[in-house]
Amino acid sequence: MMVNYFIEIVVFIFGLCIGSFLNVCIYRLPESKSIVQPRSMCPHCGALIRFYDNIPILSYIALKGKCRHCSASIALRYPVVELISGVFALGVYLKYGIGPETLIYFAFIASLLVITFIDIDHRIIPDVITLPGIPIFFAASFALRQISFVESILGILVGGGSLFLVAWLYHLLTKKEGMGGGDIKLLAMIGAVIGWKGVLFTIFVASAVGTLAGMLIMLKTRKTMKLAVPFGPFLAIGGITYILFGPQLINWYFNLLRSQ
């Protein structure tokens, strides 16, 4: 029992550390900067961040959310991303145990976290993640027991093809750009990991959560105009939900229908 707790703590800390790296990706990728060099620095004063000021979550608490050198505020998002990453690392481990599946699914979720926050900030989904992500995660699908390589291929085709069709029909009917190309490539990447069934689940969840979020934003801002809400985060929510709870939720839904 103690060994299990120790492993869970290690996995959680590992997720926190990866979350710190994800923050670097979220900040630098939209600006086409290297995610390796230079070392992390304060965006306000440019001072290099020492290793003891770069400990996930703990450093933020110790520094009271301010830079040690210039006292500028450190965005709360940094510890939040670290915490989310740690929680997902632990969640994937608890569901799939130690093995290649856990590493693949966590790497996939980490990619989605970067995409989510970049899309929220900049309304873009970086090709540098999705384009290589499609073949990489397709290759990784050979190590997954949940889907076959055929289902992975179908997931890519259904994921990318379905949104491409939606975007094409929208443009045909309105003569305006609707679904972005980034969303199409993102769903293709998601399909490579969770297959065509997971893609359908992801679209359903993303549409439902996206609609609800849009309504809440409209109520809060009291605006009735069409809102440009990024769809990438909702696709990420759908994909992550399928990995952690998909089959259970699907079974629950169909059992609920049978009981009616």
Coordinates of C-alpha atoms in Angstrom, one line a residue:
M1 CA 0.0 0.0 0.0
M2 CA 2.8 2.4 0.9
V3 CA 4.5 1.6 -2.4
N4 CA 1.4 2.5 -4.3
Y5 CA 1.1 5.8 -2.5
F6 CA 4.8 6.5 -3.2
I7 CA 4.3 5.8 -6.9
E8 CA 1.3 8.0 -7.1
I9 CA 3.2 10.9 -5.4
V10 CA 6.1 10.5 -7.9
V11 CA 3.7 10.4 -10.8
F12 CA 1.9 13.6 -9.6
I13 CA 5.2 15.4 -9.1
F14 CA 6.3 14.3 -12.6
G15 CA 3.1 15.8 -14.0
L16 CA 3.8 19.0 -12.1
C17 CA 7.3 19.2 -13.6
I18 CA 5.9 18.6 -17.1
G19 CA 3.3 21.3 -16.5
S20 CA 6.2 23.7 -15.9
F21 CA 7.6 22.9 -19.3
L22 CA 4.1 23.2 -20.8
N23 CA 4.0 26.8 -19.5
V24 CA 7.2 27.5 -21.5
C25 CA 5.6 26.0 -24.7
I26 CA 2.4 28.0 -24.2
Y27 CA 4.4 31.2 -23.9
R28 CA 7.0 30.7 -26.6
L29 CA 5.4 28.7 -29.4
P30 CA 3.0 31.5 -30.5
E31 CA 6.1 33.8 -30.8
S32 CA 8.1 31.2 -32.7
K33 CA 10.7 31.1 -30.0
S34 CA 12.8 28.1 -29.0
I35 CA 11.4 26.1 -26.1
V36 CA 14.9 24.9 -25.1
Q37 CA 17.0 28.1 -25.1
P38 CA 17.3 30.6 -23.4
R39 CA 16.5 29.7 -19.8
S40 CA 13.3 30.8 -18.3
M41 CA 13.2 34.5 -17.4
C42 CA 10.8 37.1 -16.1
P43 CA 8.8 38.6 -19.0
H44 CA 8.8 42.0 -17.2
C45 CA 12.4 42.6 -16.2
G46 CA 14.2 39.8 -18.1
A47 CA 16.0 38.4 -15.0
L48 CA 16.8 34.7 -15.2
I49 CA 14.7 32.5 -13.0
R50 CA 16.8 30.5 -10.6
F51 CA 16.1 26.8 -10.2
Y52 CA 14.7 27.4 -6.6
D53 CA 12.3 29.9 -8.0
N54 CA 11.1 27.5 -10.7
I55 CA 9.8 24.7 -8.5
P56 CA 6.2 23.9 -9.6
I57 CA 3.5 25.5 -7.4
L58 CA 5.8 25.8 -4.4
S59 CA 7.9 28.6 -5.8
Y60 CA 4.7 30.5 -6.7
I61 CA 3.5 30.2 -3.1
A62 CA 6.9 31.1 -1.6
L63 CA 7.2 34.2 -3.9
K64 CA 3.6 35.2 -3.2
G65 CA 2.9 35.3 -6.9
K66 CA 5.6 38.0 -7.6
C67 CA 9.0 38.1 -9.3
R68 CA 11.8 38.1 -6.8
H69 CA 13.7 40.8 -8.8
C70 CA 11.1 43.3 -9.9
S71 CA 8.0 42.3 -7.9
A72 CA 5.9 42.1 -11.0
S73 CA 2.9 39.8 -10.7
I74 CA 3.3 36.2 -11.9
A75 CA 0.2 35.0 -13.7
L76 CA -1.9 32.6 -11.7
R77 CA -2.1 30.5 -14.9
Y78 CA 1.4 29.1 -14.3
P79 CA 0.6 27.1 -11.1
V80 CA -2.8 26.3 -12.5
V81 CA -1.3 24.6 -15.6
E82 CA 1.2 22.8 -13.4
L83 CA -1.6 21.5 -11.1
I84 CA -3.8 20.5 -14.0
S85 CA -0.9 18.6 -15.6
G86 CA -0.1 16.8 -12.3
V87 CA -3.8 15.8 -11.8
F88 CA -4.0 14.4 -15.4
A89 CA -0.7 12.5 -15.0
L90 CA -2.1 10.9 -11.8
G91 CA -5.5 10.3 -13.4
V92 CA -4.0 8.5 -16.4
Y93 CA -1.8 6.4 -14.2
L94 CA -4.7 5.4 -11.9
K95 CA -6.7 4.3 -14.9
Y96 CA -4.0 2.6 -17.1
G97 CA -1.2 1.8 -14.6
I98 CA 2.5 1.7 -15.4
G99 CA 3.1 1.1 -19.1
P100 CA 3.4 2.6 -22.6
E101 CA -0.3 3.5 -22.7
T102 CA 0.0 5.9 -19.7
L103 CA 3.0 7.6 -21.3
I104 CA 1.2 7.9 -24.7
Y105 CA -2.0 9.2 -23.2
F106 CA -0.3 11.7 -20.9
A107 CA 1.9 13.0 -23.8
F108 CA -1.4 13.4 -25.8
I109 CA -3.1 15.2 -22.9
A110 CA -0.1 17.5 -22.4
S111 CA -0.2 18.4 -26.1
L112 CA -3.9 19.3 -25.7
L113 CA -3.2 21.5 -22.7
V114 CA -0.7 23.5 -24.7
I115 CA -3.1 23.8 -27.6
T116 CA -5.9 24.8 -25.3
F117 CA -4.2 27.7 -23.6
I118 CA -2.6 28.9 -26.9
D119 CA -6.0 28.9 -28.6
I120 CA -7.5 30.8 -25.7
D121 CA -4.9 33.5 -25.8
H122 CA -4.2 33.8 -29.6
R123 CA -7.1 32.1 -31.4
I124 CA -4.6 29.8 -33.1
I125 CA -3.8 26.1 -33.0
P126 CA -0.1 25.7 -33.8
D127 CA 0.7 23.4 -36.7
V128 CA 4.0 22.7 -35.0
I129 CA 2.0 20.4 -32.6
T130 CA -0.8 19.0 -34.7
L131 CA 1.0 18.3 -38.0
P132 CA 3.7 16.1 -36.5
G133 CA 1.3 15.0 -33.8
I134 CA -0.9 13.1 -36.4
P135 CA 1.8 10.7 -37.6
I136 CA 3.4 10.4 -34.2
F137 CA 0.3 9.5 -32.4
F138 CA -0.8 7.2 -35.2
A139 CA 2.5 5.3 -34.8
A140 CA 1.9 5.3 -31.0
S141 CA -1.5 3.7 -31.5
F142 CA 0.3 0.4 -32.2
A143 CA 1.1 0.3 -28.5
L144 CA -2.5 1.0 -27.4
R145 CA -4.8 -1.9 -26.6
Q146 CA -8.0 0.3 -26.8
I147 CA -7.8 0.8 -30.6
S148 CA -6.3 -0.9 -33.6
F149 CA -4.2 0.9 -36.2
V150 CA -7.2 0.6 -38.6
E151 CA -9.4 2.5 -36.0
S152 CA -6.6 5.1 -35.7
I153 CA -6.6 5.7 -39.5
L154 CA -10.4 5.9 -39.5
G155 CA -10.1 8.3 -36.5
I156 CA -7.8 10.6 -38.5
L157 CA -10.0 10.5 -41.6
V158 CA -13.3 10.9 -39.7
G159 CA -11.8 13.6 -37.4
G160 CA -10.3 15.7 -40.1
G161 CA -12.9 14.9 -42.7
S162 CA -15.9 15.7 -40.5
L163 CA -14.8 19.2 -39.6
F164 CA -13.5 19.9 -43.1
L165 CA -17.0 19.0 -44.4
V166 CA -18.6 21.3 -41.8
A167 CA -16.2 24.2 -42.7
W168 CA -16.8 23.6 -46.4
L169 CA -20.6 23.6 -46.1
Y170 CA -20.6 26.7 -43.9
H171 CA -18.4 28.5 -46.4
L172 CA -20.7 27.3 -49.2
L173 CA -23.8 28.6 -47.5
T174 CA -22.6 31.8 -45.9
K175 CA -19.5 32.7 -48.1
K176 CA -17.7 33.2 -44.8
E177 CA -14.9 31.3 -43.1
G178 CA -16.3 29.2 -40.2
M179 CA -14.3 26.4 -38.7
G180 CA -10.6 27.1 -38.7
G181 CA -8.1 24.8 -40.3
G182 CA -6.4 24.4 -37.0
D183 CA -9.5 22.7 -35.5
I184 CA -9.6 20.3 -38.5
K185 CA -6.0 19.2 -37.9
L186 CA -6.5 19.0 -34.2
L187 CA -9.4 16.6 -34.5
A188 CA -7.5 14.5 -36.9
M189 CA -4.7 14.3 -34.3
I190 CA -7.3 13.4 -31.6
G191 CA -8.7 10.7 -33.9
A192 CA -5.2 9.1 -34.3
V193 CA -5.3 8.4 -30.5
I194 CA -8.9 7.5 -29.7
G195 CA -10.2 6.3 -33.1
W196 CA -13.4 7.1 -34.9
K197 CA -15.7 6.3 -32.1
G198 CA -13.8 8.6 -29.8
V199 CA -14.0 11.3 -32.5
L200 CA -17.8 11.1 -32.5
F201 CA -17.8 11.3 -28.7
T202 CA -15.4 14.2 -28.8
I203 CA -17.5 16.2 -31.3
F204 CA -20.7 15.6 -29.2
V205 CA -19.0 16.7 -25.9
A206 CA -17.2 19.6 -27.5
S207 CA -20.5 20.9 -29.1
A208 CA -22.4 20.5 -25.9
V209 CA -19.8 22.1 -23.6
G210 CA -19.0 24.8 -26.2
T211 CA -22.7 25.7 -26.6
L212 CA -23.1 25.9 -22.8
A213 CA -20.0 28.0 -22.4
G214 CA -21.1 30.4 -25.2
M215 CA -24.5 30.9 -23.6
L216 CA -22.8 31.6 -20.2
I217 CA -20.5 34.1 -21.8
M218 CA -23.3 35.9 -23.6
L219 CA -25.3 36.1 -20.3
K220 CA -22.3 37.4 -18.5
T221 CA -21.3 40.0 -21.1
R222 CA -25.0 40.7 -22.0
K223 CA -24.0 40.6 -25.7
T224 CA -26.3 39.0 -28.3
M225 CA -23.9 39.2 -31.2
K226 CA -22.1 36.2 -32.5
L227 CA -19.2 35.4 -30.3
A228 CA -15.8 34.2 -31.6
V229 CA -15.3 31.4 -29.0
P230 CA -12.3 29.2 -29.8
F231 CA -13.4 25.6 -30.4
G232 CA -10.0 24.0 -29.8
P233 CA -10.4 23.9 -26.0
F234 CA -13.7 22.1 -26.2
L235 CA -12.3 19.5 -28.6
A236 CA -9.5 19.0 -26.0
I237 CA -12.1 18.6 -23.3
G238 CA -13.9 16.0 -25.4
G239 CA -10.8 14.0 -26.2
I240 CA -9.5 14.0 -22.6
T241 CA -12.9 13.0 -21.3
Y242 CA -13.0 10.0 -23.7
I243 CA -9.6 8.8 -22.6
L244 CA -10.5 8.9 -18.9
F245 CA -14.2 8.2 -18.8
G246 CA -15.5 7.6 -22.4
P247 CA -16.6 4.0 -22.3
Q248 CA -18.2 4.4 -18.9
L249 CA -20.1 7.5 -20.0
I250 CA -21.3 5.8 -23.2
N251 CA -22.5 2.8 -21.3
W252 CA -24.3 5.0 -18.8
Y253 CA -26.0 6.9 -21.5
F254 CA -27.3 3.9 -23.3
N255 CA -28.4 2.3 -20.1
L256 CA -30.3 5.5 -19.3
L257 CA -32.0 5.3 -22.7
R258 CA -33.1 1.7 -22.1
S259 CA -34.6 2.6 -18.8
Q260 CA -36.9 5.2 -20.3

